[in-house]
């Protein structure tokens, strides 16, 4: 076996890609071990949708009219509820500080965490939404648009919401405050998400709405990681 | 330039310079608002469609202007505070936020009162009303976040970040709400149908807007001075000041 006598200084194993992959893997494993946390937003989503026919009217025509907005608002609230746990456990056990101390740039690592949040919250919500749409009497043909708009939109929701979650993670009772901070910022996504479904029902092309949702997502992807990173540093150092 | 910024960063220097600037802004505010409101309320001609009810514009528009400018002011102060660690900027932001929320509320309330004679209803989900309401929520969020931290420094920095995030979002919210409005509701009532404003109505409005800005600057200076005294109460120069003034 050849041996070199000189010491070589090596980069820490893996570099940026390795660190992001490790964060992704760790968060995915953690989430998969707490299945109930994945289920809770879904159950909440279904429950809220169930409340509306009971509270308003079971009339199919009325339900069809308000279904896009109902589905979107309920999905938005379900995402909001899941946000508080995004950094909470890591903050409590100190692994968030390790993330901040890592030599890799924090925005990239944070992006991995948000991606896992979307995979475990936004995507399941989007996949479940056609079923609830069916129950509310959405016309056929709008299901795909509903699922796509929710999948695209909830990614923005996760990114924007993560800023709020990062700002409030150090507070003992951040829950209500979190919704106060995050909900006004969610409004554009809600408008275009529900608009896409509405357009699909009316038979207009939903492509324009989906394109704007995509634009909002790319803007959020570009800017939000920096905001989340700055917010986390404030919460940890303070 | 840099020397100026460094001086601005010193609360003591700011306390001195603001004492000299403050009276001028108060005088200007009182004069402008007095002239503007008397002119606008008593001498400007009544609108041929809305009659005298249009005179609410002399409170409504300046308040709405300020509501939006103050949020930008919050974000700029936040940026200055985060980048250069200038404490005075944060003190100003802390006192500006409630003022901005109050102006937003005044704009909304006067708009609602104005809505009764012109639209026949207190509230419409009109694009401008809706985006002002969202602005009010953004203000409340910034104020609540600052208050939620037990350490003042963390609260200041968190509020600064939120103000900057909010200011990026305000145009997006505004345009999406505008688009939502045109998509959902055909404009059943428009404010734009009124004739372009005659000069007699426009001048008092300009005076009122300028007066409101001067009032805002004067009040911010005054409240920032109080905030400086409160936060720097343990500093030597403040104690000397307290001893001199008795």
Tab-separated table of C-alpha atoms in Angstrom:
chain	number	residue	atom	x	y	z
A	1	UNK	CA	0.000	0.000	0.000
A	2	UNK	CA	1.628	3.286	-1.037
A	3	UNK	CA	2.037	5.810	1.703
A	4	UNK	CA	2.740	9.447	1.347
A	5	UNK	CA	4.668	11.172	4.060
A	6	UNK	CA	3.285	14.603	3.444
A	7	UNK	CA	0.188	15.740	5.215
A	8	UNK	CA	-2.553	16.855	2.918
A	9	UNK	CA	-5.237	19.239	3.979
A	10	UNK	CA	-8.549	18.167	2.646
A	11	UNK	CA	-11.892	19.826	2.399
A	12	UNK	CA	-14.410	18.563	4.892
A	13	UNK	CA	-16.081	15.556	3.366
A	14	UNK	CA	-18.655	16.236	0.733
A	15	UNK	CA	-18.632	20.018	0.493
A	16	UNK	CA	-21.873	21.849	-0.172
A	17	UNK	CA	-23.644	19.095	-2.107
A	18	UNK	CA	-22.847	16.559	0.565
A	19	UNK	CA	-24.110	18.818	3.319
A	20	UNK	CA	-27.360	19.540	1.515
A	21	UNK	CA	-27.867	15.849	0.806
A	22	UNK	CA	-27.159	14.977	4.427
A	23	UNK	CA	-29.659	17.595	5.649
A	24	UNK	CA	-32.276	16.300	3.240
A	25	UNK	CA	-31.688	12.719	4.324
A	26	UNK	CA	-31.755	13.508	8.019
A	27	UNK	CA	-34.961	15.545	7.820
A	28	UNK	CA	-36.682	12.958	5.664
A	29	UNK	CA	-35.807	10.189	8.100
A	30	UNK	CA	-36.975	12.286	11.044
A	31	UNK	CA	-40.269	13.070	9.338
A	32	UNK	CA	-40.860	9.484	8.276
A	33	UNK	CA	-40.380	8.396	11.864
A	34	UNK	CA	-43.103	10.763	13.018
A	35	UNK	CA	-45.844	9.706	10.672
A	36	UNK	CA	-48.568	11.366	12.681
A	37	UNK	CA	-47.046	14.759	11.912
A	38	UNK	CA	-47.457	14.031	8.235
A	39	UNK	CA	-51.011	12.878	8.736
A	40	UNK	CA	-52.177	15.770	10.899
A	41	UNK	CA	-52.297	18.484	8.198
A	42	UNK	CA	-54.101	16.076	5.884
A	43	UNK	CA	-56.722	15.233	8.471
A	44	UNK	CA	-57.090	18.907	9.289
A	45	UNK	CA	-57.555	19.700	5.596
A	46	UNK	CA	-60.309	17.075	5.240
A	47	UNK	CA	-61.995	18.157	8.472
A	48	UNK	CA	-62.148	21.827	7.575
A	49	UNK	CA	-63.578	20.984	4.171
A	50	UNK	CA	-66.199	18.830	5.916
A	51	UNK	CA	-67.225	21.757	8.093
A	52	UNK	CA	-68.192	24.019	5.219
A	53	UNK	CA	-71.118	22.068	3.744
A	54	UNK	CA	-72.396	21.700	7.319
A	55	UNK	CA	-71.972	25.376	8.066
A	56	UNK	CA	-73.109	26.884	4.783
A	57	UNK	CA	-75.358	24.596	2.811
A	58	UNK	CA	-75.127	21.170	1.184
A	59	UNK	CA	-76.500	22.645	-2.056
A	60	UNK	CA	-74.212	21.298	-4.841
A	61	UNK	CA	-74.444	24.404	-7.026
A	62	UNK	CA	-73.360	26.697	-4.193
A	63	UNK	CA	-70.575	24.359	-3.122
A	64	UNK	CA	-69.199	24.175	-6.651
A	65	UNK	CA	-69.009	27.957	-6.796
A	66	UNK	CA	-67.098	28.341	-3.571
A	67	UNK	CA	-65.063	25.117	-3.798
A	68	UNK	CA	-61.855	26.621	-5.281
A	69	UNK	CA	-61.599	29.196	-2.538
A	70	UNK	CA	-62.531	26.730	0.204
A	71	UNK	CA	-59.987	24.153	-0.898
A	72	UNK	CA	-57.268	26.749	-1.181
A	73	UNK	CA	-57.982	28.440	2.147
A	74	UNK	CA	-58.164	25.099	3.933
A	75	UNK	CA	-54.893	23.917	2.369
A	76	UNK	CA	-53.275	27.229	3.292
A	77	UNK	CA	-54.355	26.892	6.915
A	78	UNK	CA	-53.141	23.293	7.013
A	79	UNK	CA	-49.722	24.436	5.795
A	80	UNK	CA	-49.731	27.210	8.356
A	81	UNK	CA	-50.400	24.768	11.191
A	82	UNK	CA	-47.507	22.564	10.169
A	83	UNK	CA	-45.056	25.476	10.019
A	84	UNK	CA	-44.535	25.817	13.733
A	85	UNK	CA	-42.841	22.420	13.917
A	86	UNK	CA	-40.497	23.214	11.016
A	87	UNK	CA	-37.602	24.396	13.181
A	88	UNK	CA	-39.027	23.747	16.648
A	89	UNK	CA	-37.580	20.291	17.331
A	90	UNK	CA	-34.177	21.269	15.936
A	91	UNK	CA	-34.208	24.394	18.061
A	92	UNK	CA	-35.066	22.460	21.206
A	93	UNK	CA	-32.383	19.787	20.804
A	94	UNK	CA	-29.680	22.168	19.593
A	95	UNK	CA	-29.190	20.765	16.104
A	96	UNK	CA	-30.255	24.100	14.655
A	97	UNK	CA	-27.152	25.658	16.189
A	98	UNK	CA	-25.031	22.970	14.542
A	99	UNK	CA	-26.638	23.907	11.243
A	100	UNK	CA	-25.655	27.529	11.809
A	101	UNK	CA	-22.101	26.537	12.701
A	102	UNK	CA	-21.655	24.393	9.612
A	103	UNK	CA	-19.056	25.725	7.147
A	104	UNK	CA	-21.540	25.452	4.298
A	105	UNK	CA	-23.771	28.451	3.523
A	106	UNK	CA	-26.853	28.448	5.685
A	107	UNK	CA	-29.364	29.457	2.959
A	108	UNK	CA	-28.596	26.268	1.009
A	109	UNK	CA	-29.010	24.048	4.069
A	110	UNK	CA	-32.213	25.805	5.026
A	111	UNK	CA	-33.539	25.294	1.514
A	112	UNK	CA	-33.097	21.545	2.003
A	113	UNK	CA	-35.148	21.682	5.206
A	114	UNK	CA	-37.908	23.639	3.484
A	115	UNK	CA	-37.881	21.162	0.590
A	116	UNK	CA	-38.517	18.329	3.022
A	117	UNK	CA	-41.336	20.317	4.621
A	118	UNK	CA	-42.952	20.758	1.224
A	119	UNK	CA	-42.491	17.084	0.332
A	120	UNK	CA	-44.169	16.047	3.567
A	121	UNK	CA	-46.904	18.703	3.749
A	122	UNK	CA	-47.561	20.548	0.507
A	123	UNK	CA	-47.261	17.618	-1.850
A	124	UNK	CA	-49.556	15.279	0.127
A	125	UNK	CA	-52.104	18.100	0.399
A	126	UNK	CA	-51.956	18.585	-3.358
A	127	UNK	CA	-52.349	14.854	-3.962
A	128	UNK	CA	-55.317	14.649	-1.626
A	129	UNK	CA	-57.098	17.725	-2.948
A	130	UNK	CA	-58.811	16.046	-5.963
A	131	UNK	CA	-60.652	13.731	-3.567
A	132	UNK	CA	-61.991	16.662	-1.573
A	133	UNK	CA	-62.710	18.513	-4.793
A	134	UNK	CA	-64.835	15.573	-5.859
A	135	UNK	CA	-66.774	15.762	-2.602
A	136	UNK	CA	-67.415	19.467	-3.151
A	137	UNK	CA	-68.656	18.773	-6.645
A	138	UNK	CA	-65.907	20.355	-8.702
A	139	UNK	CA	-66.521	19.628	-12.386
A	140	UNK	CA	-64.258	16.998	-13.939
A	141	UNK	CA	-61.224	18.377	-15.715
A	142	UNK	CA	-60.400	20.837	-12.968
A	143	UNK	CA	-58.876	18.213	-10.663
A	144	UNK	CA	-55.521	18.192	-12.351
A	145	UNK	CA	-55.316	21.987	-12.282
A	146	UNK	CA	-56.300	21.952	-8.606
A	147	UNK	CA	-53.527	19.502	-7.756
A	148	UNK	CA	-50.916	21.317	-9.857
A	149	UNK	CA	-51.848	24.729	-8.463
A	150	UNK	CA	-51.660	23.413	-4.904
A	151	UNK	CA	-48.339	21.674	-5.529
A	152	UNK	CA	-46.808	24.829	-7.030
A	153	UNK	CA	-48.410	27.201	-4.567
A	154	UNK	CA	-47.671	25.223	-1.426
A	155	UNK	CA	-43.962	25.305	-2.284
A	156	UNK	CA	-44.131	29.108	-2.116
A	157	UNK	CA	-46.184	28.830	1.068
A	158	UNK	CA	-43.495	26.645	2.662
A	159	UNK	CA	-40.747	29.073	1.673
A	160	UNK	CA	-42.533	32.221	2.823
A	161	UNK	CA	-43.830	30.544	5.944
A	162	UNK	CA	-40.360	29.351	6.866
A	163	UNK	CA	-39.298	33.006	7.278
A	164	UNK	CA	-42.048	33.462	9.831
A	165	UNK	CA	-41.259	30.148	11.497
A	166	UNK	CA	-37.588	31.123	11.739
A	167	UNK	CA	-38.467	34.502	13.260
A	168	UNK	CA	-40.721	32.975	15.916
A	169	UNK	CA	-38.825	29.759	16.719
A	170	UNK	CA	-37.144	31.324	19.734
A	171	UNK	CA	-40.433	32.438	21.252
A	172	UNK	CA	-42.216	30.086	23.582
A	173	UNK	CA	-45.655	30.892	22.203
A	174	UNK	CA	-45.024	31.709	18.598
A	175	UNK	CA	-48.057	29.994	17.119
A	176	UNK	CA	-50.593	32.801	16.926
A	177	UNK	CA	-47.914	35.373	16.155
A	178	UNK	CA	-46.690	33.160	13.320
A	179	UNK	CA	-50.076	33.261	11.640
A	180	UNK	CA	-50.257	37.032	12.050
A	181	UNK	CA	-46.878	37.403	10.342
A	182	UNK	CA	-47.333	34.890	7.582
A	183	UNK	CA	-50.966	35.105	6.463
A	184	UNK	CA	-50.770	38.589	4.868
A	185	UNK	CA	-47.793	37.407	2.838
A	186	UNK	CA	-49.773	34.388	1.628
A	187	UNK	CA	-52.425	36.468	-0.104
A	188	UNK	CA	-50.891	36.622	-3.612
A	189	UNK	CA	-50.432	32.845	-3.686
A	190	UNK	CA	-54.023	32.354	-2.549
A	191	UNK	CA	-55.373	34.709	-5.198
A	192	UNK	CA	-53.619	33.059	-8.096
A	193	UNK	CA	-54.026	29.513	-6.773
A	194	UNK	CA	-57.766	29.815	-6.339
A	195	UNK	CA	-57.886	31.801	-9.582
A	196	UNK	CA	-56.312	28.915	-11.481
A	197	UNK	CA	-58.995	26.500	-10.289
A	198	UNK	CA	-61.709	29.042	-10.999
A	199	UNK	CA	-60.383	29.539	-14.510
A	200	UNK	CA	-60.301	25.785	-15.057
A	201	UNK	CA	-63.954	25.527	-13.995
A	202	UNK	CA	-65.002	28.356	-16.277
A	203	UNK	CA	-63.078	26.800	-19.125
A	204	UNK	CA	-60.637	29.684	-19.534
A	205	UNK	CA	-57.051	28.657	-19.703
A	206	UNK	CA	-55.537	28.262	-16.268
A	207	UNK	CA	-52.060	28.467	-17.753
A	208	UNK	CA	-51.650	32.175	-16.988
A	209	UNK	CA	-52.451	31.643	-13.318
A	210	UNK	CA	-50.153	28.652	-13.089
A	211	UNK	CA	-47.407	30.666	-14.763
A	212	UNK	CA	-47.767	33.401	-12.156
A	213	UNK	CA	-47.709	30.805	-9.381
A	214	UNK	CA	-44.485	29.546	-10.920
A	215	UNK	CA	-43.108	33.072	-11.050
A	216	UNK	CA	-43.985	33.628	-7.381
A	217	UNK	CA	-42.278	30.331	-6.556
A	218	UNK	CA	-39.083	31.242	-8.383
A	219	UNK	CA	-39.029	34.628	-6.675
A	220	UNK	CA	-39.530	32.950	-3.307
A	221	UNK	CA	-36.853	30.349	-4.096
A	222	UNK	CA	-34.439	33.130	-4.880
A	223	UNK	CA	-35.089	35.446	-1.938
A	224	UNK	CA	-36.655	33.452	0.892
A	225	UNK	CA	-33.576	31.321	1.811
A	226	UNK	CA	-31.655	34.492	2.663
A	227	UNK	CA	-34.521	35.764	4.767
A	228	UNK	CA	-34.860	32.432	6.551
A	229	UNK	CA	-31.125	32.301	7.231
A	230	UNK	CA	-31.078	35.862	8.596
A	231	UNK	CA	-34.133	35.151	10.745
A	232	UNK	CA	-32.595	31.970	12.154
A	233	UNK	CA	-29.418	33.808	13.113
A	234	UNK	CA	-31.514	36.381	14.980
A	235	UNK	CA	-33.511	33.714	16.770
A	236	UNK	CA	-30.443	31.732	17.803
A	237	UNK	CA	-28.182	34.587	18.841
A	238	UNK	CA	-30.856	36.504	20.675
B	1	UNK	CA	-20.426	61.454	4.091
B	2	UNK	CA	-19.102	58.716	6.368
B	3	UNK	CA	-18.477	61.150	9.151
B	4	UNK	CA	-22.067	62.271	8.810
B	5	UNK	CA	-23.360	58.715	9.020
B	6	UNK	CA	-21.220	57.995	12.031
B	7	UNK	CA	-22.479	61.102	13.728
B	8	UNK	CA	-26.032	60.128	12.868
B	9	UNK	CA	-25.352	56.846	14.590
B	10	UNK	CA	-24.683	58.599	17.870
B	11	UNK	CA	-27.896	59.001	19.865
B	12	UNK	CA	-26.447	61.985	21.682
B	13	UNK	CA	-25.705	63.862	18.443
B	14	UNK	CA	-29.126	62.988	17.097
B	15	UNK	CA	-30.735	64.185	20.299
B	16	UNK	CA	-29.082	67.565	19.840
B	17	UNK	CA	-29.751	68.038	16.137
B	18	UNK	CA	-33.342	66.861	16.372
B	19	UNK	CA	-34.014	69.417	19.085
B	20	UNK	CA	-33.091	72.134	16.606
B	21	UNK	CA	-35.054	70.645	13.678
B	22	UNK	CA	-38.184	69.736	15.572
B	23	UNK	CA	-39.767	73.201	16.043
B	24	UNK	CA	-39.513	74.006	12.334
B	25	UNK	CA	-41.373	70.859	11.371
B	26	UNK	CA	-44.029	71.551	14.004
B	27	UNK	CA	-44.527	75.096	12.735
B	28	UNK	CA	-44.698	73.932	9.129
B	29	UNK	CA	-47.135	71.149	10.021
B	30	UNK	CA	-49.474	73.418	11.955
B	31	UNK	CA	-49.441	76.121	9.261
B	32	UNK	CA	-49.926	73.726	6.358
B	33	UNK	CA	-52.672	71.725	8.016
B	34	UNK	CA	-54.465	74.836	9.257
B	35	UNK	CA	-54.401	76.560	5.859
B	36	UNK	CA	-55.116	73.354	3.977
B	37	UNK	CA	-58.045	72.269	6.089
B	38	UNK	CA	-59.721	75.695	6.222
B	39	UNK	CA	-59.252	76.112	2.480
B	40	UNK	CA	-60.329	72.577	1.718
B	41	UNK	CA	-63.269	72.382	4.098
B	42	UNK	CA	-64.666	75.888	3.739
B	43	UNK	CA	-63.547	77.489	0.481
B	44	UNK	CA	-62.941	74.732	-2.053
B	45	UNK	CA	-65.952	74.251	-4.345
B	46	UNK	CA	-68.241	71.298	-3.651
B	47	UNK	CA	-68.015	68.337	-5.994
B	48	UNK	CA	-70.798	68.341	-8.571
B	49	UNK	CA	-71.497	64.628	-8.031
B	50	UNK	CA	-70.572	63.986	-4.424
B	51	UNK	CA	-71.480	67.342	-2.950
B	52	UNK	CA	-69.693	68.162	0.252
B	53	UNK	CA	-68.907	64.583	1.162
B	54	UNK	CA	-65.870	64.659	-1.110
B	55	UNK	CA	-64.127	66.836	1.501
B	56	UNK	CA	-63.165	63.664	3.355
B	57	UNK	CA	-60.441	63.454	0.714
B	58	UNK	CA	-58.478	66.056	2.658
B	59	UNK	CA	-57.940	63.570	5.470
B	60	UNK	CA	-58.210	60.346	3.552
B	61	UNK	CA	-55.568	60.857	0.881
B	62	UNK	CA	-52.806	62.284	3.117
B	63	UNK	CA	-53.338	59.458	5.605
B	64	UNK	CA	-53.148	56.864	2.837
B	65	UNK	CA	-49.963	58.455	1.465
B	66	UNK	CA	-48.367	58.355	4.891
B	67	UNK	CA	-49.514	54.810	5.580
B	68	UNK	CA	-47.568	53.581	2.584
B	69	UNK	CA	-44.539	55.829	2.993
B	70	UNK	CA	-44.105	54.903	6.638
B	71	UNK	CA	-43.854	51.223	5.802
B	72	UNK	CA	-41.080	51.986	3.336
B	73	UNK	CA	-39.522	54.095	6.088
B	74	UNK	CA	-39.684	51.105	8.428
B	75	UNK	CA	-37.912	48.896	5.900
B	76	UNK	CA	-35.215	51.496	5.205
B	77	UNK	CA	-34.633	52.009	8.931
B	78	UNK	CA	-34.496	48.248	9.355
B	79	UNK	CA	-31.884	47.941	6.611
B	80	UNK	CA	-29.801	50.764	8.087
B	81	UNK	CA	-30.042	49.162	11.510
B	82	UNK	CA	-29.105	45.672	10.307
B	83	UNK	CA	-26.268	46.764	8.030
B	84	UNK	CA	-24.641	49.632	9.926
B	85	UNK	CA	-25.924	48.806	13.419
B	86	UNK	CA	-27.158	52.368	13.835
B	87	UNK	CA	-29.298	52.304	16.936
B	88	UNK	CA	-31.117	55.545	16.186
B	89	UNK	CA	-32.556	53.948	13.035
B	90	UNK	CA	-34.093	51.206	15.123
B	91	UNK	CA	-35.463	53.671	17.664
B	92	UNK	CA	-37.074	55.584	14.818
B	93	UNK	CA	-38.522	52.353	13.408
B	94	UNK	CA	-39.918	51.426	16.800
B	95	UNK	CA	-41.803	54.713	17.120
B	96	UNK	CA	-42.840	54.881	13.450
B	97	UNK	CA	-44.627	51.524	13.345
B	98	UNK	CA	-47.594	52.459	15.597
B	99	UNK	CA	-47.879	55.791	13.780
B	100	UNK	CA	-48.039	53.998	10.444
B	101	UNK	CA	-50.662	51.590	11.745
B	102	UNK	CA	-52.694	54.556	13.010
B	103	UNK	CA	-52.469	56.282	9.622
B	104	UNK	CA	-53.575	53.088	7.879
B	105	UNK	CA	-56.505	52.868	10.235
B	106	UNK	CA	-57.426	56.516	9.629
B	107	UNK	CA	-57.272	55.941	5.871
B	108	UNK	CA	-59.496	52.866	6.168
B	109	UNK	CA	-61.928	54.506	8.544
B	110	UNK	CA	-62.268	57.715	6.572
B	111	UNK	CA	-62.666	55.597	3.451
B	112	UNK	CA	-65.488	53.670	5.108
B	113	UNK	CA	-67.215	56.878	6.184
B	114	UNK	CA	-66.790	58.258	2.688
B	115	UNK	CA	-68.202	55.040	1.260
B	116	UNK	CA	-71.594	55.556	2.875
B	117	UNK	CA	-72.687	58.629	0.888
B	118	UNK	CA	-70.920	57.664	-2.351
B	119	UNK	CA	-71.247	53.882	-2.570
B	120	UNK	CA	-74.068	53.367	-0.107
B	121	UNK	CA	-72.071	50.903	1.953
B	122	UNK	CA	-69.427	50.969	4.664
B	123	UNK	CA	-67.201	48.381	3.118
B	124	UNK	CA	-66.531	47.107	-0.372
B	125	UNK	CA	-64.032	44.452	-1.283
B	126	UNK	CA	-62.429	46.969	-3.545
B	127	UNK	CA	-58.828	46.400	-4.542
B	128	UNK	CA	-57.520	49.509	-2.821
B	129	UNK	CA	-59.481	48.930	0.369
B	130	UNK	CA	-58.341	45.336	0.506
B	131	UNK	CA	-54.677	46.139	0.035
B	132	UNK	CA	-54.880	48.833	2.718
B	133	UNK	CA	-56.425	46.288	5.080
B	134	UNK	CA	-53.550	43.899	4.360
B	135	UNK	CA	-51.103	46.736	4.997
B	136	UNK	CA	-52.713	47.228	8.405
B	137	UNK	CA	-52.154	43.540	9.173
B	138	UNK	CA	-48.520	43.845	8.100
B	139	UNK	CA	-48.071	46.777	10.494
B	140	UNK	CA	-49.694	44.841	13.319
B	141	UNK	CA	-47.389	41.907	12.599
B	142	UNK	CA	-44.272	44.078	12.809
B	143	UNK	CA	-45.457	45.674	16.056
B	144	UNK	CA	-46.418	42.328	17.590
B	145	UNK	CA	-43.138	40.686	16.596
B	146	UNK	CA	-41.096	43.470	18.174
B	147	UNK	CA	-43.065	43.150	21.371
B	148	UNK	CA	-42.847	39.360	21.510
B	149	UNK	CA	-39.119	39.119	22.200
B	150	UNK	CA	-37.882	39.450	25.736
B	151	UNK	CA	-34.510	40.749	24.529
B	152	UNK	CA	-34.918	44.137	22.915
B	153	UNK	CA	-32.072	43.650	20.454
B	154	UNK	CA	-33.528	40.428	19.046
B	155	UNK	CA	-36.936	42.042	18.767
B	156	UNK	CA	-35.446	44.985	16.877
B	157	UNK	CA	-33.600	42.792	14.429
B	158	UNK	CA	-36.569	40.477	13.891
B	159	UNK	CA	-38.865	43.435	13.253
B	160	UNK	CA	-36.318	44.865	10.798
B	161	UNK	CA	-36.200	41.603	8.840
B	162	UNK	CA	-39.983	41.387	8.780
B	163	UNK	CA	-40.313	44.984	7.590
B	164	UNK	CA	-37.929	44.261	4.728
B	165	UNK	CA	-39.765	41.066	3.789
B	166	UNK	CA	-43.008	43.024	3.929
B	167	UNK	CA	-41.773	45.813	1.718
B	168	UNK	CA	-40.753	43.328	-0.988
B	169	UNK	CA	-44.209	41.809	-0.741
B	170	UNK	CA	-46.255	45.018	-0.763
B	171	UNK	CA	-46.009	45.571	-4.544
B	172	UNK	CA	-46.723	41.885	-5.195
B	173	UNK	CA	-49.750	41.982	-2.910
B	174	UNK	CA	-50.930	45.222	-4.443
B	175	UNK	CA	-50.747	43.974	-8.017
B	176	UNK	CA	-52.272	40.593	-7.246
B	177	UNK	CA	-55.148	42.226	-5.400
B	178	UNK	CA	-55.658	44.615	-8.322
B	179	UNK	CA	-55.763	41.702	-10.690
B	180	UNK	CA	-58.015	39.695	-8.401
B	181	UNK	CA	-60.427	42.590	-8.313
B	182	UNK	CA	-60.597	42.947	-12.082
B	183	UNK	CA	-61.005	39.190	-12.392
B	184	UNK	CA	-63.742	38.745	-9.854
B	185	UNK	CA	-65.843	41.838	-9.881
B	186	UNK	CA	-66.649	44.153	-12.696
B	187	UNK	CA	-66.090	47.605	-11.290
B	188	UNK	CA	-69.571	48.519	-10.155
B	189	UNK	CA	-68.515	51.764	-8.538
B	190	UNK	CA	-65.527	53.688	-9.663
B	191	UNK	CA	-63.850	56.577	-8.052
B	192	UNK	CA	-62.124	57.364	-11.310
B	193	UNK	CA	-65.286	58.623	-12.936
B	194	UNK	CA	-64.988	61.937	-11.175
B	195	UNK	CA	-63.619	64.715	-13.337
B	196	UNK	CA	-59.966	65.516	-13.080
B	197	UNK	CA	-59.734	67.671	-10.043
B	198	UNK	CA	-60.082	71.441	-10.405
B	199	UNK	CA	-57.162	73.495	-9.183
B	200	UNK	CA	-59.206	74.877	-6.286
B	201	UNK	CA	-59.613	71.392	-4.891
B	202	UNK	CA	-56.106	70.275	-5.717
B	203	UNK	CA	-54.127	72.983	-3.912
B	204	UNK	CA	-55.602	72.398	-0.452
B	205	UNK	CA	-55.015	68.677	-0.951
B	206	UNK	CA	-51.358	69.275	-1.721
B	207	UNK	CA	-51.044	71.484	1.378
B	208	UNK	CA	-52.685	68.798	3.504
B	209	UNK	CA	-50.389	66.083	2.172
B	210	UNK	CA	-47.312	68.196	2.879
B	211	UNK	CA	-48.723	69.117	6.272
B	212	UNK	CA	-49.286	65.486	7.189
B	213	UNK	CA	-45.716	64.658	6.186
B	214	UNK	CA	-44.347	67.494	8.328
B	215	UNK	CA	-46.539	66.368	11.205
B	216	UNK	CA	-45.243	62.830	10.822
B	217	UNK	CA	-41.606	63.966	10.754
B	218	UNK	CA	-42.077	66.236	13.765
B	219	UNK	CA	-43.864	63.558	15.753
B	220	UNK	CA	-41.262	60.935	14.824
B	221	UNK	CA	-38.453	63.247	15.907
B	222	UNK	CA	-40.193	63.921	19.189
B	223	UNK	CA	-40.937	60.289	19.912
B	224	UNK	CA	-37.459	59.178	18.837
B	225	UNK	CA	-36.010	61.665	21.329
B	226	UNK	CA	-38.122	60.129	24.055
B	227	UNK	CA	-37.036	56.670	22.980
B	228	UNK	CA	-33.380	57.757	23.081
B	229	UNK	CA	-33.777	59.036	26.631
B	230	UNK	CA	-35.542	55.854	27.649
B	231	UNK	CA	-33.004	53.475	26.154
B	232	UNK	CA	-29.919	55.493	27.087
B	233	UNK	CA	-31.166	56.314	30.571
B	234	UNK	CA	-28.081	54.777	32.154
B	235	UNK	CA	-25.636	56.755	29.984
B	236	UNK	CA	-23.694	59.582	31.496
B	237	UNK	CA	-24.883	62.317	29.113
B	238	UNK	CA	-28.517	61.507	29.802
B	239	UNK	CA	-27.975	61.668	33.543
B	240	UNK	CA	-26.134	64.959	33.139
B	241	UNK	CA	-29.041	66.224	31.079
B	242	UNK	CA	-31.505	65.133	33.724
B	243	UNK	CA	-29.490	66.921	36.410
B	244	UNK	CA	-29.303	70.137	34.389
B	245	UNK	CA	-32.981	70.195	33.616
B	246	UNK	CA	-33.817	69.340	37.172
